[in-house]
GROMACS .gro file of C-alpha atoms in nm:
model
  394
    1MET     CA    1   6.495   8.652   7.636
    2LYS     CA    2   6.796   8.486   7.729
    3ALA     CA    3   7.025   8.326   7.422
    4THR     CA    4   7.071   7.986   7.496
    5GLY     CA    5   7.312   7.924   7.187
    6ASN     CA    6   7.589   7.653   7.111
    7PRO     CA    7   7.742   7.765   7.485
    8GLY     CA    8   8.012   7.540   7.346
    9LEU     CA    9   8.096   7.726   7.001
   10ARG     CA   10   8.464   7.822   7.032
   11CYS     CA   11   8.481   8.248   6.893
   12PRO     CA   12   8.509   8.204   6.524
   13VAL     CA   13   8.819   8.517   6.490
   14CYS     CA   14   9.029   8.446   6.787
   15ASP     CA   15   8.960   8.105   6.948
   16ALA     CA   16   9.059   8.151   7.264
   17ALA     CA   17   8.737   8.137   7.426
   18ASP     CA   18   8.359   7.994   7.431
   19LEU     CA   19   8.107   8.252   7.324
   20ARG     CA   20   7.839   8.364   7.662
   21PRO     CA   21   7.541   8.401   7.495
   22PHE     CA   22   7.374   8.674   7.567
   23TYR     CA   23   7.029   8.788   7.351
   24ALA     CA   24   6.791   8.614   7.178
   25GLN     CA   25   6.516   8.649   6.909
   26ALA     CA   26   6.281   8.396   6.748
   27GLY     CA   27   6.134   8.313   6.447
   28VAL     CA   28   6.328   8.625   6.252
   29PRO     CA   29   6.306   8.664   5.880
   30THR     CA   30   6.637   8.549   5.682
   31HIS     CA   31   6.642   8.816   5.400
   32VAL     CA   32   6.575   9.211   5.473
   33GLY     CA   33   6.650   9.316   5.086
   34ILE     CA   34   6.396   9.023   4.950
   35LEU     CA   35   6.175   9.151   4.713
   36TRP     CA   36   5.840   9.051   4.827
   37PRO     CA   37   5.560   9.090   4.544
   38SER     CA   38   5.296   9.040   4.797
   39ARG     CA   39   5.169   9.102   5.122
   40GLU     CA   40   5.133   8.743   5.212
   41GLU     CA   41   5.474   8.596   5.054
   42ALA     CA   42   5.649   8.914   5.257
   43VAL     CA   43   5.403   8.772   5.568
   44ASP     CA   44   5.495   8.422   5.535
   45CYS     CA   45   5.848   8.486   5.443
   46PRO     CA   46   6.101   8.216   5.574
   47ARG     CA   47   6.276   8.291   5.877
   48GLY     CA   48   6.522   8.177   6.141
   49ASP     CA   49   6.651   8.256   6.526
   50LEU     CA   50   6.917   8.487   6.614
   51ASP     CA   51   7.104   8.407   6.951
   52LEU     CA   52   7.356   8.595   6.973
   53GLY     CA   53   7.679   8.549   7.142
   54TYR     CA   54   7.911   8.748   7.246
   55CYS     CA   55   8.290   8.648   7.342
   56PRO     CA   56   8.515   8.789   7.650
   57ASP     CA   57   8.857   8.754   7.474
   58CYS     CA   58   8.797   8.965   7.149
   59ALA     CA   59   8.374   9.116   7.209
   60PHE     CA   60   8.333   8.942   6.861
   61VAL     CA   61   7.958   8.903   6.867
   62TYR     CA   62   7.785   8.617   6.675
   63ASN     CA   63   7.446   8.391   6.579
   64THR     CA   64   7.563   8.078   6.732
   65GLY     CA   65   7.236   7.945   6.583
   66PHE     CA   66   7.256   8.085   6.200
   67ASP     CA   67   7.179   7.835   5.916
   68ALA     CA   68   7.324   7.913   5.656
   69ASP     CA   69   7.115   7.739   5.415
   70LEU     CA   70   6.864   7.974   5.458
   71ASN     CA   71   7.007   8.246   5.374
   72ALA     CA   72   7.151   8.204   4.965
   73TYR     CA   73   7.099   8.560   4.759
   74GLY     CA   74   6.976   8.625   4.488
   75HIS     CA   75   6.845   8.905   4.218
   76SER     CA   76   6.595   8.961   4.390
   77TYR     CA   77   6.734   9.144   4.631
   78ASP     CA   78   6.811   9.501   4.648
   79ASN     CA   79   6.991   9.644   4.988
   80ALA     CA   80   7.101   9.903   4.805
   81LEU     CA   81   7.149  10.296   4.952
   82HIS     CA   82   7.268  10.505   4.680
   83PHE     CA   83   6.968  10.690   4.637
   84SER     CA   84   7.003  10.900   4.930
   85ALA     CA   85   7.191  11.231   4.828
   86VAL     CA   86   7.351  11.175   5.184
   87PHE     CA   87   7.477  10.840   5.149
   88GLN     CA   88   7.592  10.893   4.716
   89ALA     CA   89   7.840  11.203   4.943
   90TYR     CA   90   7.958  10.956   5.162
   91GLU     CA   91   8.040  10.685   4.870
   92GLN     CA   92   8.175  11.006   4.687
   93ASP     CA   93   8.444  11.146   4.953
   94LEU     CA   94   8.505  10.759   5.088
   95ALA     CA   95   8.597  10.712   4.661
   96GLN     CA   96   8.824  10.974   4.620
   97ARG     CA   97   8.968  10.953   4.959
   98LEU     CA   98   9.104  10.552   4.915
   99ILE     CA   99   9.208  10.763   4.531
  100ASP     CA  100   9.430  11.028   4.670
  101THR     CA  101   9.593  10.832   4.975
  102TYR     CA  102   9.659  10.531   4.832
  103ASP     CA  103   9.730  10.645   4.438
  104ILE     CA  104   9.418  10.384   4.298
  105ARG     CA  105   9.415  10.577   3.941
  106ASP     CA  106   9.486  10.323   3.539
  107SER     CA  107   9.453  10.091   3.803
  108ASP     CA  108   9.287   9.718   3.934
  109VAL     CA  109   9.016   9.729   4.183
  110VAL     CA  110   8.825   9.453   4.259
  111GLU     CA  111   8.498   9.447   4.507
  112ILE     CA  112   8.411   9.143   4.703
  113GLY     CA  113   8.008   9.187   4.750
  114SER     CA  114   7.943   9.412   4.484
  115GLY     CA  115   7.584   9.494   4.384
  116SER     CA  116   7.489   9.594   4.146
  117GLY     CA  117   7.882   9.799   4.104
  118HIS     CA  118   7.805  10.164   4.199
  119PHE     CA  119   8.062  10.259   4.431
  120LEU     CA  120   8.328   9.993   4.223
  121GLY     CA  121   8.166  10.249   3.906
  122LEU     CA  122   8.285  10.509   4.117
  123VAL     CA  123   8.600  10.461   4.204
  124CYS     CA  124   8.687  10.336   3.850
  125ALA     CA  125   8.521  10.662   3.714
  126LEU     CA  126   8.672  10.945   3.953
  127GLY     CA  127   9.062  10.695   3.927
  128GLU     CA  128   9.057  10.572   3.552
  129ASN     CA  129   9.020  10.251   3.693
  130ARG     CA  130   8.946   9.920   3.557
  131GLY     CA  131   8.695   9.728   3.833
  132THR     CA  132   8.550   9.317   3.858
  133GLY     CA  133   8.285   9.271   4.116
  134PHE     CA  134   8.133   9.045   4.295
  135ASP     CA  135   7.804   8.925   4.399
  136PRO     CA  136   7.546   8.618   4.325
  137SER     CA  137   7.262   8.903   4.363
  138TYR     CA  138   7.399   9.087   4.023
  139ASP     CA  139   7.146   9.172   3.843
  140ALA     CA  140   7.229   9.321   3.443
  141GLU     CA  141   6.874   9.384   3.349
  142HIS     CA  142   6.781   9.604   3.633
  143ALA     CA  143   7.176   9.746   3.766
  144GLU     CA  144   7.224  10.146   3.616
  145PRO     CA  145   7.469  10.148   3.293
  146LEU     CA  146   7.864  10.027   3.414
  147PRO     CA  147   8.166  10.173   3.280
  148ALA     CA  148   8.287  10.049   2.971
  149ARG     CA  149   8.592   9.952   3.192
  150VAL     CA  150   8.434   9.771   3.486
  151GLN     CA  151   8.280   9.431   3.488
  152VAL     CA  152   8.066   9.261   3.805
  153VAL     CA  153   8.017   8.875   3.762
  154ASN     CA  154   7.702   8.685   3.898
  155GLU     CA  155   7.925   8.521   4.196
  156TYR     CA  156   8.041   8.471   4.483
  157PHE     CA  157   8.395   8.531   4.567
  158SER     CA  158   8.582   8.231   4.615
  159ARG     CA  159   8.959   8.300   4.639
  160GLU     CA  160   9.072   8.231   4.269
  161HIS     CA  161   8.900   8.563   4.215
  162VAL     CA  162   9.165   8.783   4.414
  163ASP     CA  163   9.473   8.796   4.141
  164ALA     CA  164   9.851   8.925   4.224
  165LYS     CA  165   9.749   9.227   4.011
  166ALA     CA  166   9.428   9.416   4.238
  167ASP     CA  167   9.628   9.685   4.334
  168LEU     CA  168   9.301   9.799   4.539
  169VAL     CA  169   9.023   9.496   4.704
  170VAL     CA  170   8.697   9.651   4.876
  171CYS     CA  171   8.518   9.462   5.138
  172ARG     CA  172   8.251   9.606   5.200
  173HIS     CA  173   7.931   9.535   5.440
  174VAL     CA  174   7.992   9.225   5.330
  175LEU     CA  175   8.188   9.035   5.647
  176GLU     CA  176   7.914   9.086   5.902
  177HIS     CA  177   7.749   8.834   5.655
  178VAL     CA  178   7.982   8.586   5.655
  179ASP     CA  179   7.992   8.300   5.901
  180ASP     CA  180   8.404   8.231   5.907
  181PRO     CA  181   8.517   8.582   5.839
  182ALA     CA  182   8.824   8.532   5.934
  183GLY     CA  183   8.860   8.230   5.757
  184MET     CA  184   8.764   8.498   5.407
  185LEU     CA  185   9.012   8.682   5.502
  186ARG     CA  186   9.263   8.408   5.511
  187SER     CA  187   9.126   8.332   5.171
  188LEU     CA  188   9.135   8.662   5.034
  189ARG     CA  189   9.530   8.683   5.194
  190GLU     CA  190   9.632   8.409   5.069
  191GLY     CA  191   9.474   8.527   4.758
  192ILE     CA  192   9.656   8.822   4.742
  193GLY     CA  193   9.999   8.617   4.701
  194ASP     CA  194  10.365   8.774   4.742
  195ARG     CA  195  10.205   9.097   4.644
  196SER     CA  196  10.270   9.357   4.957
  197ASP     CA  197  10.158   9.695   4.836
  198THR     CA  198   9.746   9.559   4.738
  199VAL     CA  199   9.595   9.764   4.927
  200LEU     CA  200   9.282   9.618   5.123
  201TYR     CA  201   8.957   9.856   5.215
  202LEU     CA  202   8.697   9.658   5.419
  203GLU     CA  203   8.363   9.841   5.572
  204VAL     CA  204   8.147   9.673   5.839
  205PRO     CA  205   7.869   9.753   6.026
  206ASN     CA  206   7.917   9.947   6.406
  207GLY     CA  207   7.832   9.722   6.659
  208LEU     CA  208   7.953   9.885   6.934
  209LEU     CA  209   7.706  10.148   6.814
  210ALA     CA  210   7.418   9.903   6.814
  211LEU     CA  211   7.474   9.808   7.122
  212ARG     CA  212   7.492  10.142   7.248
  213ARG     CA  213   7.175  10.276   7.151
  214LEU     CA  214   6.969   9.978   7.147
  215SER     CA  215   6.931   9.943   6.820
  216VAL     CA  216   6.751   9.609   6.764
  217GLY     CA  217   6.603   9.677   6.435
  218ASP     CA  218   7.012   9.580   6.334
  219LEU     CA  219   6.986   9.305   6.460
  220ILE     CA  220   6.885   9.066   6.144
  221TYR     CA  221   6.968   8.750   6.068
  222GLU     CA  222   7.142   8.784   5.765
  223HIS     CA  223   7.379   8.993   5.938
  224VAL     CA  224   7.554   8.607   6.132
  225SER     CA  225   7.903   8.837   6.300
  226TYR     CA  226   7.856   9.152   6.508
  227PHE     CA  227   8.206   9.324   6.478
  228LEU     CA  228   8.361   9.619   6.717
  229ALA     CA  229   8.647   9.742   6.673
  230SER     CA  230   8.898   9.445   6.897
  231SER     CA  231   8.730   9.203   6.745
  232LEU     CA  232   8.733   9.336   6.360
  233ARG     CA  233   9.148   9.438   6.482
  234THR     CA  234   9.181   9.067   6.597
  235ALA     CA  235   9.055   8.957   6.237
  236VAL     CA  236   9.248   9.151   6.003
  237GLU     CA  237   9.584   9.078   6.142
  238SER     CA  238   9.559   8.703   6.192
  239ALA     CA  239   9.481   8.686   5.901
  240GLY     CA  240   9.830   8.870   5.763
  241PHE     CA  241   9.739   9.271   5.708
  242GLU     CA  242   9.902   9.455   5.874
  243ILE     CA  243   9.641   9.796   5.976
  244LEU     CA  244   9.742  10.125   5.826
  245ASP     CA  245   9.347  10.283   5.926
  246LEU     CA  246   9.082  10.132   6.161
  247ARG     CA  247   8.744  10.455   6.185
  248GLU     CA  248   8.412  10.464   6.300
  249SER     CA  249   8.225  10.696   5.998
  250TYR     CA  250   7.859  10.767   5.935
  251ASP     CA  251   7.792  10.875   6.221
  252GLY     CA  252   7.964  10.581   6.391
  253GLN     CA  253   7.731  10.356   6.248
  254PHE     CA  254   8.028  10.183   6.012
  255LEU     CA  255   8.400  10.035   6.142
  256SER     CA  256   8.661  10.032   5.824
  257VAL     CA  257   9.026   9.949   5.801
  258GLU     CA  258   9.247  10.000   5.506
  259ALA     CA  259   9.508   9.761   5.489
  260ARG     CA  260   9.819   9.571   5.343
  261PRO     CA  261   9.938   9.192   5.337
  262THR     CA  262  10.237   9.174   5.592
  263GLN     CA  263  10.346   8.795   5.637
  264VAL     CA  264  10.142   8.442   5.622
  265PRO     CA  265   9.883   8.430   5.863
  266GLN     CA  266   9.969   8.364   6.221
  267ALA     CA  267   9.740   8.251   6.502
  268PRO     CA  268   9.505   8.521   6.612
  269ARG     CA  269   9.623   8.743   6.932
  270PRO     CA  270   9.260   8.857   7.078
  271THR     CA  271   9.245   9.274   7.113
  272PRO     CA  272   9.078   9.264   7.463
  273PRO     CA  273   8.766   9.509   7.500
  274ASP     CA  274   8.802   9.730   7.742
  275ALA     CA  275   8.516   9.701   8.051
  276GLU     CA  276   8.296   9.961   7.916
  277VAL     CA  277   8.190   9.706   7.616
  278LEU     CA  278   8.163   9.402   7.818
  279ALA     CA  279   7.926   9.644   8.055
  280ASP     CA  280   7.747   9.719   7.689
  281ILE     CA  281   7.719   9.406   7.593
  282GLN     CA  282   7.601   9.203   7.922
  283GLY     CA  283   7.322   9.480   7.962
  284PHE     CA  284   7.173   9.517   7.710
  285ASP     CA  285   6.916   9.233   7.679
  286GLU     CA  286   6.779   9.447   7.934
  287ARG     CA  287   6.743   9.759   7.861
  288ALA     CA  288   6.718   9.625   7.421
  289ARG     CA  289   6.387   9.513   7.579
  290ALA     CA  290   6.295   9.808   7.798
  291ARG     CA  291   6.339   9.976   7.428
  292VAL     CA  292   6.130   9.771   7.274
  293THR     CA  293   5.863   9.826   7.556
  294GLU     CA  294   5.864  10.190   7.493
  295TRP     CA  295   5.788  10.194   7.145
  296ALA     CA  296   5.530   9.903   7.118
  297ASP     CA  297   5.342  10.165   7.404
  298LEU     CA  298   5.393  10.474   7.170
  299LEU     CA  299   5.271  10.333   6.869
  300ASP     CA  300   4.984  10.215   7.055
  301ARG     CA  301   4.915  10.543   7.151
  302LEU     CA  302   4.865  10.679   6.877
  303ALA     CA  303   4.696  10.393   6.684
  304ALA     CA  304   4.454  10.451   6.969
  305ALA     CA  305   4.483  10.858   6.925
  306GLY     CA  306   4.406  10.818   6.546
  307GLU     CA  307   4.731  10.908   6.379
  308ARG     CA  308   4.810  10.768   6.055
  309VAL     CA  309   5.202  10.634   6.092
  310VAL     CA  310   5.436  10.565   5.818
  311ALA     CA  311   5.804  10.476   5.845
  312TRP     CA  312   6.040  10.582   5.595
  313GLY     CA  313   6.337  10.350   5.490
  314ALA     CA  314   6.255   9.997   5.413
  315GLY     CA  315   6.588   9.819   5.462
  316ALA     CA  316   6.719   9.664   5.771
  317LYS     CA  317   6.685   9.892   6.053
  318ALA     CA  318   6.255   9.898   5.961
  319VAL     CA  319   6.308   9.536   5.890
  320GLY     CA  320   6.455   9.421   6.274
  321PHE     CA  321   6.275   9.657   6.441
  322PHE     CA  322   5.857   9.611   6.299
  323ASN     CA  323   5.958   9.219   6.332
  324VAL     CA  324   6.046   9.285   6.718
  325LEU     CA  325   5.810   9.472   6.768
  326GLY     CA  326   5.512   9.217   6.624
  327VAL     CA  327   5.380   9.562   6.428
  328THR     CA  328   5.127   9.486   6.124
  329THR     CA  329   4.835   9.687   6.106
  330GLY     CA  330   4.952  10.027   6.301
  331VAL     CA  331   5.222  10.180   5.998
  332ASP     CA  332   5.060  10.030   5.699
  333ARG     CA  333   5.339  10.216   5.478
  334VAL     CA  334   5.752  10.267   5.466
  335VAL     CA  335   5.855  10.488   5.245
  336ASP     CA  336   6.182  10.414   5.020
  337VAL     CA  337   6.332  10.661   4.779
  338ASN     CA  338   6.539  10.356   4.650
  339PRO     CA  339   6.290  10.314   4.339
  340ARG     CA  340   6.285   9.937   4.299
  341LYS     CA  341   6.179   9.853   4.612
  342GLN     CA  342   5.851  10.049   4.541
  343GLY     CA  343   5.531   9.836   4.490
  344THR     CA  344   5.679   9.566   4.722
  345PHE     CA  345   5.656   9.458   5.049
  346LEU     CA  346   5.836   9.472   5.427
  347ALA     CA  347   5.991   9.160   5.508
  348GLY     CA  348   5.819   8.941   5.840
  349THR     CA  349   5.524   9.227   5.890
  350GLY     CA  350   5.377   9.325   5.527
  351GLN     CA  351   5.361   9.678   5.507
  352ALA     CA  352   5.341   9.825   5.153
  353VAL     CA  353   5.711  10.021   5.014
  354VAL     CA  354   5.559  10.364   4.866
  355PRO     CA  355   5.702  10.649   4.727
  356PRO     CA  356   5.776  10.970   4.896
  357GLU     CA  357   5.545  11.102   4.650
  358ALA     CA  358   5.235  10.882   4.844
  359LEU     CA  359   5.258  11.102   5.147
  360VAL     CA  360   5.073  11.422   4.908
  361THR     CA  361   4.738  11.226   4.872
  362ASP     CA  362   4.752  11.040   5.218
  363PRO     CA  363   4.913  11.226   5.434
  364PRO     CA  364   5.018  11.069   5.780
  365GLY     CA  365   5.031  11.230   6.135
  366THR     CA  366   5.381  11.109   6.217
  367VAL     CA  367   5.655  10.995   6.063
  368LEU     CA  368   5.952  10.727   6.165
  369VAL     CA  369   6.267  10.763   6.045
  370MET     CA  370   6.427  10.513   6.065
  371ASN     CA  371   6.806  10.533   6.037
  372PRO     CA  372   6.833  10.892   6.229
  373TYR     CA  373   7.117  11.033   6.008
  374TYR     CA  374   6.818  11.061   5.734
  375ALA     CA  375   6.659  11.326   5.930
  376THR     CA  376   6.721  11.646   5.790
  377GLU     CA  377   6.737  11.492   5.435
  378ILE     CA  378   6.375  11.343   5.536
  379GLY     CA  379   6.262  11.668   5.718
  380GLN     CA  380   6.396  11.877   5.423
  381MET     CA  381   6.209  11.619   5.166
  382LEU     CA  382   5.847  11.635   5.318
  383ALA     CA  383   5.940  12.054   5.322
  384ASP     CA  384   5.989  11.996   4.925
  385LEU     CA  385   5.667  11.774   4.857
  386GLY     CA  386   5.404  12.010   5.047
  387VAL     CA  387   5.380  11.726   5.351
  388ASP     CA  388   5.368  11.889   5.754
  389ALA     CA  389   5.398  11.551   5.949
  390ASN     CA  390   5.602  11.482   6.288
  391VAL     CA  391   5.867  11.371   6.227
  392GLN     CA  392   5.989  11.123   6.486
  393THR     CA  393   6.431  10.916   6.441
  394VAL     CA  394   6.412  10.562   6.513
   0.00000   0.00000   0.00000
């Protein structure tokens, strides 16, 4: 269904044009990381509408149907990824690169949206730094122990939380959750003040990859903002930062910026997307719907053949994928290595989240891997468990 949205809404990043609707999905779960203790509660979870529009000037994508009142975070939220060895290696390399590139040693580090504090603790341990994180979902009772020099404050970030002594400010996978991302970056710039050597590291999902891979599972209510390189550059530079590095990483799934403060924020100067990018956005609806139909047909054929199917990865991609397909019975289990998720149920469709060992006594014929980047790691875990199943990446 084509989006209708709010056609008069100006781009929240560059304010250069009205957003143009291109994709809609009604009634999606408002949170992908809530730990629902029963199937009934998971199926009856709060819902909202996706109504995506894009800016023709900077290619920013935004959910014009977003309601911030539906999207509060708390202790029952957990979307940690660091239980995967693949992700652990990525974070280790990233932390060491930031330390080495910008000499972040015996320094003060602030992380916005620090979750359990895992990455912040890594940066502080490797560089002997001092760290303060801010995250409303932080749960000290269930979080892993932090180094003595690290603390996480159970609050949303505000301008007052960044003072002039911060040497590195980290903000990973937060900006896409913010309905005024440009305003957040301006606030962050003001908080840094006159210090010119503070380094900002921003990381967001790569919106262009999701569009080109037709990854409907990446379109979730929590992500009100979707960044392509052009819109991320526009947002960062107009907030008063000089970009030192802008790159794709993690199999192209992440988009990151390293920057330093420059002058006071100026009027946005949009970085225009190329024609191919605009074509990817404009043609997404039709191509994505066709891909969803293909997946629905495949799952129907597997069910008709009596094939036992499980999914692997109970994160955002699984919630988005199963809810757009409307799958509630054909796949009744989702494996996840995060022990806090095990024993809970997937938002919207209610699949039980189980540990990998559950497949030994009740083996599947097919395993749907929600994120293709983990396929090798998952294949090895299945082999180690003695589970012989067809591995299919989504």
